[in-house]
mmCIF file of C-alpha atoms in Angstrom:
data_model
loop_
_atom_site.group_PDB
_atom_site.id
_atom_site.type_symbol
_atom_site.label_atom_id
_atom_site.label_comp_id
_atom_site.label_asym_id
_atom_site.label_seq_id
_atom_site.Cartn_x
_atom_site.Cartn_y
_atom_site.Cartn_z
ATOM 1 C CA UNK A 663 83.235 65.823 110.201
ATOM 2 C CA UNK A 664 86.225 66.997 110.043
ATOM 3 C CA UNK A 665 88.174 68.447 106.161
ATOM 4 C CA UNK A 666 91.707 67.739 105.957
ATOM 5 C CA UNK A 667 92.993 70.537 103.163
ATOM 6 C CA UNK A 668 96.945 70.160 101.466
ATOM 7 C CA UNK A 669 97.689 72.758 100.551
ATOM 8 C CA UNK A 670 101.171 73.092 97.467
ATOM 9 C CA UNK A 671 102.858 75.434 95.670
ATOM 10 C CA UNK A 672 102.780 73.935 91.847
ATOM 11 C CA UNK A 673 104.822 71.689 90.280
ATOM 12 C CA UNK A 674 106.649 74.851 88.544
ATOM 13 C CA UNK A 675 106.934 77.281 92.075
ATOM 14 C CA UNK A 676 110.518 77.267 93.090
ATOM 15 C CA UNK A 677 110.201 76.606 96.670
ATOM 16 C CA UNK A 678 113.594 78.201 98.736
ATOM 17 C CA UNK A 679 111.820 76.794 101.770
ATOM 18 C CA UNK A 680 112.156 73.183 101.284
ATOM 19 C CA UNK A 681 114.737 73.671 99.489
ATOM 20 C CA UNK A 682 116.623 74.949 103.452
ATOM 21 C CA UNK A 683 115.252 71.856 104.678
ATOM 22 C CA UNK A 684 116.678 69.352 102.180
ATOM 23 C CA UNK A 685 120.307 70.747 103.261
ATOM 24 C CA UNK A 686 119.622 71.062 106.722
ATOM 25 C CA UNK A 687 118.805 67.377 106.423
ATOM 26 C CA UNK A 688 121.978 66.475 104.356
ATOM 27 C CA UNK A 689 123.871 68.090 107.546
ATOM 28 C CA UNK A 690 122.153 65.959 109.812
ATOM 29 C CA UNK A 691 123.486 62.567 107.385
ATOM 30 C CA UNK A 692 120.084 62.538 105.666
ATOM 31 C CA UNK A 693 121.212 60.880 102.821
ATOM 32 C CA UNK A 694 119.473 60.753 99.138
ATOM 33 C CA UNK A 695 116.182 63.282 99.783
ATOM 34 C CA UNK A 696 116.761 64.915 96.484
ATOM 35 C CA UNK A 697 113.588 66.792 96.586
ATOM 36 C CA UNK A 698 111.653 69.044 99.396
ATOM 37 C CA UNK A 699 108.310 71.010 99.221
ATOM 38 C CA UNK A 700 107.105 72.472 102.427
ATOM 39 C CA UNK A 701 103.123 72.485 101.730
ATOM 40 C CA UNK A 702 100.108 72.870 104.894
ATOM 41 C CA UNK A 703 97.457 71.610 105.922
ATOM 42 C CA UNK A 704 94.342 72.794 107.106
ATOM 43 C CA UNK A 705 91.907 70.644 109.289
ATOM 44 C CA UNK A 706 88.248 71.817 109.400
ATOM 45 C CA UNK A 707 85.118 71.353 111.855
ATOM 46 C CA UNK A 708 82.196 70.933 110.096
ATOM 47 C CA UNK A 709 78.411 71.402 110.794
ATOM 48 C CA UNK A 710 77.654 69.679 107.853
ATOM 49 C CA UNK A 711 77.645 65.363 107.293
ATOM 50 C CA UNK A 712 76.850 65.102 104.039
ATOM 51 C CA UNK A 713 79.788 63.814 102.950
ATOM 52 C CA UNK A 714 79.853 65.206 98.993
ATOM 53 C CA UNK A 715 78.238 68.224 99.970
ATOM 54 C CA UNK A 716 81.046 69.006 102.808
ATOM 55 C CA UNK A 717 83.726 68.273 100.133
ATOM 56 C CA UNK A 718 81.417 70.762 96.867
ATOM 57 C CA UNK A 719 81.854 73.373 100.186
ATOM 58 C CA UNK A 720 85.348 72.747 101.061
ATOM 59 C CA UNK A 721 86.400 73.665 97.394
ATOM 60 C CA UNK A 722 84.513 76.304 97.294
ATOM 61 C CA UNK A 723 86.408 77.905 100.367
ATOM 62 C CA UNK A 724 89.997 76.710 98.846
ATOM 63 C CA UNK A 725 88.910 78.529 95.987
ATOM 64 C CA UNK A 726 88.031 81.874 97.954
ATOM 65 C CA UNK A 727 90.480 81.792 99.873
ATOM 66 C CA UNK A 728 91.967 78.768 101.836
ATOM 67 C CA UNK A 729 94.717 78.304 98.378
ATOM 68 C CA UNK A 730 95.799 80.852 95.504
ATOM 69 C CA UNK A 731 95.509 79.049 92.607
ATOM 70 C CA UNK A 732 97.948 80.944 90.824
ATOM 71 C CA UNK A 733 100.524 79.274 93.072
ATOM 72 C CA UNK A 734 99.396 76.479 94.679
ATOM 73 C CA UNK A 735 96.651 73.257 94.307
ATOM 74 C CA UNK A 736 95.213 71.932 96.798
ATOM 75 C CA UNK A 737 93.630 68.304 97.761
ATOM 76 C CA UNK A 738 90.647 67.564 100.184
ATOM 77 C CA UNK A 739 90.739 64.922 102.595
ATOM 78 C CA UNK A 740 86.743 64.269 104.261
ATOM 79 C CA UNK A 741 86.591 61.912 107.352
ATOM 80 C CA UNK B 184 93.958 115.222 93.519
ATOM 81 C CA UNK B 185 92.150 113.630 96.634
ATOM 82 C CA UNK B 186 93.207 110.187 98.478
ATOM 83 C CA UNK B 187 92.402 107.613 100.668
ATOM 84 C CA UNK B 188 94.664 105.617 102.193
ATOM 85 C CA UNK B 189 92.923 102.054 103.407
ATOM 86 C CA UNK B 190 94.279 100.874 107.286
ATOM 87 C CA UNK B 191 94.333 97.246 107.963
ATOM 88 C CA UNK B 192 95.333 95.779 110.564
ATOM 89 C CA UNK B 193 98.667 95.106 110.398
ATOM 90 C CA UNK B 194 99.866 97.859 107.956
ATOM 91 C CA UNK B 195 102.416 100.169 109.469
ATOM 92 C CA UNK B 196 103.701 102.576 106.722
ATOM 93 C CA UNK B 197 99.717 103.849 106.161
ATOM 94 C CA UNK B 198 100.609 107.041 107.974
ATOM 95 C CA UNK B 199 103.888 107.580 105.325
ATOM 96 C CA UNK B 200 101.399 107.229 102.788
ATOM 97 C CA UNK B 201 99.632 109.770 104.004
ATOM 98 C CA UNK B 202 102.275 111.453 104.220
ATOM 99 C CA UNK B 203 103.964 111.615 101.325
ATOM 100 C CA UNK B 204 100.541 111.935 99.643
ATOM 101 C CA UNK B 205 100.126 115.038 101.526
ATOM 102 C CA UNK B 206 103.644 116.594 101.542
ATOM 103 C CA UNK B 207 104.052 115.916 97.269
ATOM 104 C CA UNK B 208 101.376 115.772 96.305
ATOM 105 C CA UNK B 209 99.224 117.955 98.289
ATOM 106 C CA UNK B 210 96.458 115.554 97.955
ATOM 107 C CA UNK B 211 93.575 115.619 101.093
ATOM 108 C CA UNK B 212 94.228 112.741 102.284
ATOM 109 C CA UNK B 213 91.109 110.203 104.790
ATOM 110 C CA UNK B 214 92.203 106.858 106.381
ATOM 111 C CA UNK B 215 90.408 104.157 105.789
ATOM 112 C CA UNK B 216 89.740 101.501 108.090
ATOM 113 C CA UNK B 217 89.361 98.275 106.893
ATOM 114 C CA UNK B 218 85.714 97.538 108.029
ATOM 115 C CA UNK B 219 84.072 99.859 106.045
ATOM 116 C CA UNK B 220 82.236 99.087 103.365
ATOM 117 C CA UNK B 221 82.411 101.679 100.606
ATOM 118 C CA UNK B 222 84.910 104.752 99.508
ATOM 119 C CA UNK B 223 85.104 108.214 100.236
ATOM 120 C CA UNK B 224 82.955 110.364 97.594
ATOM 121 C CA UNK B 225 84.775 111.460 94.312
ATOM 122 C CA UNK B 226 88.534 109.963 95.402
ATOM 123 C CA UNK B 227 91.331 109.420 92.745
ATOM 124 C CA UNK B 228 93.143 107.445 95.072
ATOM 125 C CA UNK B 229 92.757 104.982 96.931
ATOM 126 C CA UNK B 230 96.733 103.495 98.384
ATOM 127 C CA UNK B 231 97.219 100.199 100.177
ATOM 128 C CA UNK B 232 99.691 100.788 102.493
ATOM 129 C CA UNK B 233 102.976 98.629 103.333
ATOM 130 C CA UNK B 234 102.868 96.760 106.499
ATOM 131 C CA UNK B 235 101.353 92.817 107.782
ATOM 132 C CA UNK B 236 97.848 92.989 107.237
ATOM 133 C CA UNK B 237 96.394 90.452 110.048
ATOM 134 C CA UNK B 238 99.522 88.549 110.298
ATOM 135 C CA UNK B 239 100.241 87.678 106.944
ATOM 136 C CA UNK B 240 98.371 84.977 108.249
ATOM 137 C CA UNK B 241 97.452 82.053 106.230
ATOM 138 C CA UNK B 242 99.005 84.162 102.739
ATOM 139 C CA UNK B 243 100.368 87.550 103.067
ATOM 140 C CA UNK B 244 97.596 90.082 101.915
ATOM 141 C CA UNK B 245 94.662 86.480 102.092
ATOM 142 C CA UNK B 246 93.009 87.830 104.864
ATOM 143 C CA UNK B 247 93.239 91.277 104.548
ATOM 144 C CA UNK B 248 92.456 91.122 100.284
ATOM 145 C CA UNK B 249 88.455 89.831 101.757
ATOM 146 C CA UNK B 250 88.389 92.597 104.168
ATOM 147 C CA UNK B 251 84.811 94.539 103.743
ATOM 148 C CA UNK B 252 86.576 97.860 101.878
ATOM 149 C CA UNK B 253 88.721 95.550 99.320
ATOM 150 C CA UNK B 254 84.762 95.114 97.629
ATOM 151 C CA UNK B 255 84.786 98.623 97.359
ATOM 152 C CA UNK B 256 88.155 99.154 95.898
ATOM 153 C CA UNK B 257 87.384 96.809 93.861
ATOM 154 C CA UNK B 258 85.025 97.999 92.376
ATOM 155 C CA UNK B 259 86.405 101.499 91.776
ATOM 156 C CA UNK B 260 88.984 99.842 89.942
ATOM 157 C CA UNK B 261 87.520 98.888 87.599
ATOM 158 C CA UNK B 262 85.147 101.862 87.021
ATOM 159 C CA UNK B 263 88.884 103.472 85.994
ATOM 160 C CA UNK B 264 90.123 104.462 89.677
ATOM 161 C CA UNK B 265 94.156 105.209 90.182
ATOM 162 C CA UNK B 266 95.294 102.361 93.095
ATOM 163 C CA UNK B 267 98.428 102.222 93.966
ATOM 164 C CA UNK B 268 99.706 99.203 96.094
ATOM 165 C CA UNK B 269 102.826 99.413 97.901
ATOM 166 C CA UNK B 270 104.870 96.439 99.338
ATOM 167 C CA UNK B 271 101.348 94.617 101.563
ATOM 168 C CA UNK B 272 99.331 96.901 99.259
ATOM 169 C CA UNK B 273 101.045 94.982 96.110
ATOM 170 C CA UNK B 274 100.833 91.406 98.043
ATOM 171 C CA UNK B 275 96.946 92.417 98.415
ATOM 172 C CA UNK B 276 96.499 93.302 94.870
ATOM 173 C CA UNK B 277 97.914 89.909 93.997
ATOM 174 C CA UNK B 278 95.394 87.784 96.013
ATOM 175 C CA UNK B 279 92.331 89.615 95.209
ATOM 176 C CA UNK B 280 93.039 89.982 92.010
ATOM 177 C CA UNK B 281 93.660 93.158 90.086
ATOM 178 C CA UNK B 282 97.342 92.466 89.515
ATOM 179 C CA UNK B 283 98.151 89.428 88.241
ATOM 180 C CA UNK B 284 101.226 87.195 89.376
ATOM 181 C CA UNK B 285 102.245 86.621 92.908
ATOM 182 C CA UNK B 286 105.174 87.361 95.451
ATOM 183 C CA UNK B 287 105.812 84.627 96.882
ATOM 184 C CA UNK B 288 108.874 84.014 99.974
ATOM 185 C CA UNK B 289 112.681 86.024 99.330
ATOM 186 C CA UNK B 290 115.000 83.220 97.599
ATOM 187 C CA UNK B 291 117.968 83.737 100.105
ATOM 188 C CA UNK B 292 114.442 83.465 103.023
ATOM 189 C CA UNK B 293 116.203 86.783 104.365
ATOM 190 C CA UNK B 294 113.910 89.356 104.540
ATOM 191 C CA UNK B 295 115.876 92.116 103.714
ATOM 192 C CA UNK B 296 115.375 95.836 104.049
ATOM 193 C CA UNK B 297 117.795 98.102 102.444
ATOM 194 C CA UNK B 298 117.751 100.929 99.629
ATOM 195 C CA UNK B 299 117.920 99.353 96.128
ATOM 196 C CA UNK B 300 118.697 101.244 92.512
ATOM 197 C CA UNK B 301 115.202 100.295 90.308
ATOM 198 C CA UNK B 302 115.504 100.889 87.068
ATOM 199 C CA UNK B 303 112.530 102.898 86.308
ATOM 200 C CA UNK B 304 110.911 100.625 82.104
ATOM 201 C CA UNK B 305 107.889 103.328 81.824
ATOM 202 C CA UNK B 306 107.015 106.228 81.707
ATOM 203 C CA UNK B 307 103.389 105.993 80.267
ATOM 204 C CA UNK B 308 101.280 105.521 83.798
ATOM 205 C CA UNK B 309 100.158 107.792 85.680
ATOM 206 C CA UNK B 310 102.616 106.997 88.286
ATOM 207 C CA UNK B 311 106.005 106.894 86.502
ATOM 208 C CA UNK B 312 105.052 109.512 83.938
ATOM 209 C CA UNK B 313 107.648 112.352 86.005
ATOM 210 C CA UNK B 314 110.207 110.118 85.162
ATOM 211 C CA UNK B 315 112.267 109.053 81.948
ATOM 212 C CA UNK B 316 112.507 105.539 80.797
ATOM 213 C CA UNK B 317 116.097 104.304 81.694
ATOM 214 C CA UNK B 318 116.249 106.183 84.777
ATOM 215 C CA UNK B 319 117.289 104.804 87.943
ATOM 216 C CA UNK B 320 115.578 105.927 91.087
ATOM 217 C CA UNK B 321 117.056 104.268 94.971
ATOM 218 C CA UNK B 322 114.031 103.309 97.284
ATOM 219 C CA UNK B 323 113.863 101.181 100.225
ATOM 220 C CA UNK B 324 112.764 97.435 100.228
ATOM 221 C CA UNK B 325 111.750 95.878 103.107
ATOM 222 C CA UNK B 326 109.606 92.842 103.066
ATOM 223 C CA UNK B 327 109.690 88.553 103.686
ATOM 224 C CA UNK B 328 107.671 87.757 101.192
ATOM 225 C CA UNK B 329 108.860 90.228 97.398
ATOM 226 C CA UNK B 330 109.334 87.165 94.621
ATOM 227 C CA UNK B 331 107.508 88.344 92.353
ATOM 228 C CA UNK B 332 106.462 84.892 89.886
ATOM 229 C CA UNK B 333 103.797 84.595 87.021
ATOM 230 C CA UNK B 334 103.653 82.083 84.332
ATOM 231 C CA UNK B 335 105.444 82.682 81.437
ATOM 232 C CA UNK B 336 102.372 84.075 79.462
ATOM 233 C CA UNK B 337 101.328 86.822 81.859
ATOM 234 C CA UNK B 338 104.693 87.778 81.976
ATOM 235 C CA UNK B 339 104.602 87.982 77.551
ATOM 236 C CA UNK B 340 101.635 90.165 78.077
ATOM 237 C CA UNK B 341 103.211 92.028 81.080
ATOM 238 C CA UNK B 342 106.203 92.618 78.901
ATOM 239 C CA UNK B 343 104.505 93.144 75.142
ATOM 240 C CA UNK B 344 102.659 95.822 76.621
ATOM 241 C CA UNK B 345 104.772 97.560 79.182
ATOM 242 C CA UNK B 346 103.035 96.510 82.083
ATOM 243 C CA UNK B 347 106.596 96.319 83.740
ATOM 244 C CA UNK B 348 106.698 99.473 85.474
ATOM 245 C CA UNK B 349 110.096 98.955 87.231
ATOM 246 C CA UNK B 350 112.672 95.761 87.659
ATOM 247 C CA UNK B 351 115.502 96.041 89.667
ATOM 248 C CA UNK B 352 118.665 97.594 88.262
ATOM 249 C CA UNK B 353 120.991 94.972 89.561
ATOM 250 C CA UNK B 354 119.369 91.663 89.474
ATOM 251 C CA UNK B 355 116.097 90.489 92.092
ATOM 252 C CA UNK B 356 117.781 90.949 96.152
ATOM 253 C CA UNK B 357 114.732 88.513 96.584
ATOM 254 C CA UNK B 358 114.793 86.376 93.117
ATOM 255 C CA UNK B 359 111.456 88.414 91.098
ATOM 256 C CA UNK B 360 111.584 86.645 88.030
ATOM 257 C CA UNK B 361 112.707 89.080 85.347
ATOM 258 C CA UNK B 362 113.970 91.291 88.528
ATOM 259 C CA UNK B 363 110.029 92.452 88.438
ATOM 260 C CA UNK B 364 110.307 95.104 91.159
ATOM 261 C CA UNK B 365 106.405 96.839 90.160
ATOM 262 C CA UNK B 366 103.140 96.153 87.547
ATOM 263 C CA UNK B 367 100.343 98.052 86.066
ATOM 264 C CA UNK B 368 97.331 96.754 85.419
ATOM 265 C CA UNK B 369 96.494 96.792 81.341
ATOM 266 C CA UNK B 370 94.327 100.378 82.383
ATOM 267 C CA UNK B 371 97.526 101.182 84.077
ATOM 268 C CA UNK B 372 95.892 102.322 87.038
ATOM 269 C CA UNK B 373 96.640 100.242 88.496
ATOM 270 C CA UNK B 374 100.344 99.753 90.228
ATOM 271 C CA UNK B 375 101.682 97.354 92.839
ATOM 272 C CA UNK B 376 104.928 97.734 93.826
ATOM 273 C CA UNK B 377 107.669 95.857 96.186
ATOM 274 C CA UNK B 378 109.526 98.941 97.282
ATOM 275 C CA UNK B 379 108.178 101.846 99.624
ATOM 276 C CA UNK B 380 108.193 105.538 96.973
ATOM 277 C CA UNK B 381 106.933 107.463 100.468
ATOM 278 C CA UNK B 382 110.040 106.209 102.488
ATOM 279 C CA UNK B 383 111.725 107.906 99.365
ATOM 280 C CA UNK B 384 110.328 111.218 99.301
ATOM 281 C CA UNK B 385 112.311 114.380 102.285
ATOM 282 C CA UNK B 386 115.675 114.308 102.814
ATOM 283 C CA UNK B 387 115.174 113.521 106.094
ATOM 284 C CA UNK B 388 114.940 110.057 104.413
ATOM 285 C CA UNK B 389 117.713 109.871 103.029
ATOM 286 C CA UNK B 390 116.553 110.382 99.728
ATOM 287 C CA UNK B 391 113.702 111.687 97.670
ATOM 288 C CA UNK B 392 114.511 109.222 94.517
ATOM 289 C CA UNK B 393 110.666 108.449 95.399
ATOM 290 C CA UNK B 394 108.904 111.966 94.353
ATOM 291 C CA UNK B 395 108.455 111.963 91.081
ATOM 292 C CA UNK B 396 106.170 109.160 91.951
ATOM 293 C CA UNK B 397 104.013 111.590 93.801
ATOM 294 C CA UNK B 398 104.752 114.547 91.868
ATOM 295 C CA UNK B 399 102.864 112.022 88.769
ATOM 296 C CA UNK B 400 101.090 110.989 90.452
ATOM 297 C CA UNK B 401 99.328 114.998 91.146
ATOM 298 C CA UNK B 402 100.553 116.173 87.407
ATOM 299 C CA UNK B 403 97.812 113.012 85.859
ATOM 300 C CA UNK B 404 94.863 113.389 88.374
ATOM 301 C CA UNK B 405 95.177 117.564 88.648
ATOM 302 C CA UNK B 406 92.093 117.986 87.370
ATOM 303 C CA UNK B 407 89.673 114.439 87.761
#
């Protein structure tokens, strides 16, 4: 089964890369983009077949390595 | 003083650190590969060098922080051992939780490589005792991810306990909160800093303002 982990900077943490993207979109003529936050998507292929067990395991992975809880939050999707 | 420098794949300041410890602190230095699970016996100091360990994949210092040797370094620190992390070493120390906060992409998104003026904020540590608080030292930075961040409670704690070792004297070029360039652990025996003192210990470097850090260590750890 597959898991997707979305990792993003916490809301209070400045994201200069997102700001650079917003600026570039403005340069291209896209108006009204009031904010951009950049994150990352990590896709995992898991041998586990039980969704609840898979989610519990991926949560542990997030806490141990995939996200830094000091600056990042994460969201897990199991598919 | 006996020291070890940890070498990760992608470390590139490990030999500079070795030379600085040998030349300024007269310390025998062992180089320890990250796959080792134990440190040499009888160490006083472990240094985590600058570089781009594991290509900065995932987050700077994240993969190195989970290396086999880091469990031993963590045990060493918790037992009262001295640990110095410079640049990528600082990032690794925050990733392992040995120091609070985190290092983010520079505010202007540029890789910054230049000498900067640092303000020494405290002389009350084994890393800074050869300076007086308020001294200014010019030491090079070379990083893309050096914007120190920490939540307000952590900042208040660091400043309240005199644990900010260095600030950028002319404002943080990288966007670091409160201009912080280096922080100490609660027991003051773990220091992480973005600037490279090991690149400022020989007149041929263009300056020797980093040397007092190694002299401080030599004084503090002479009888250990």
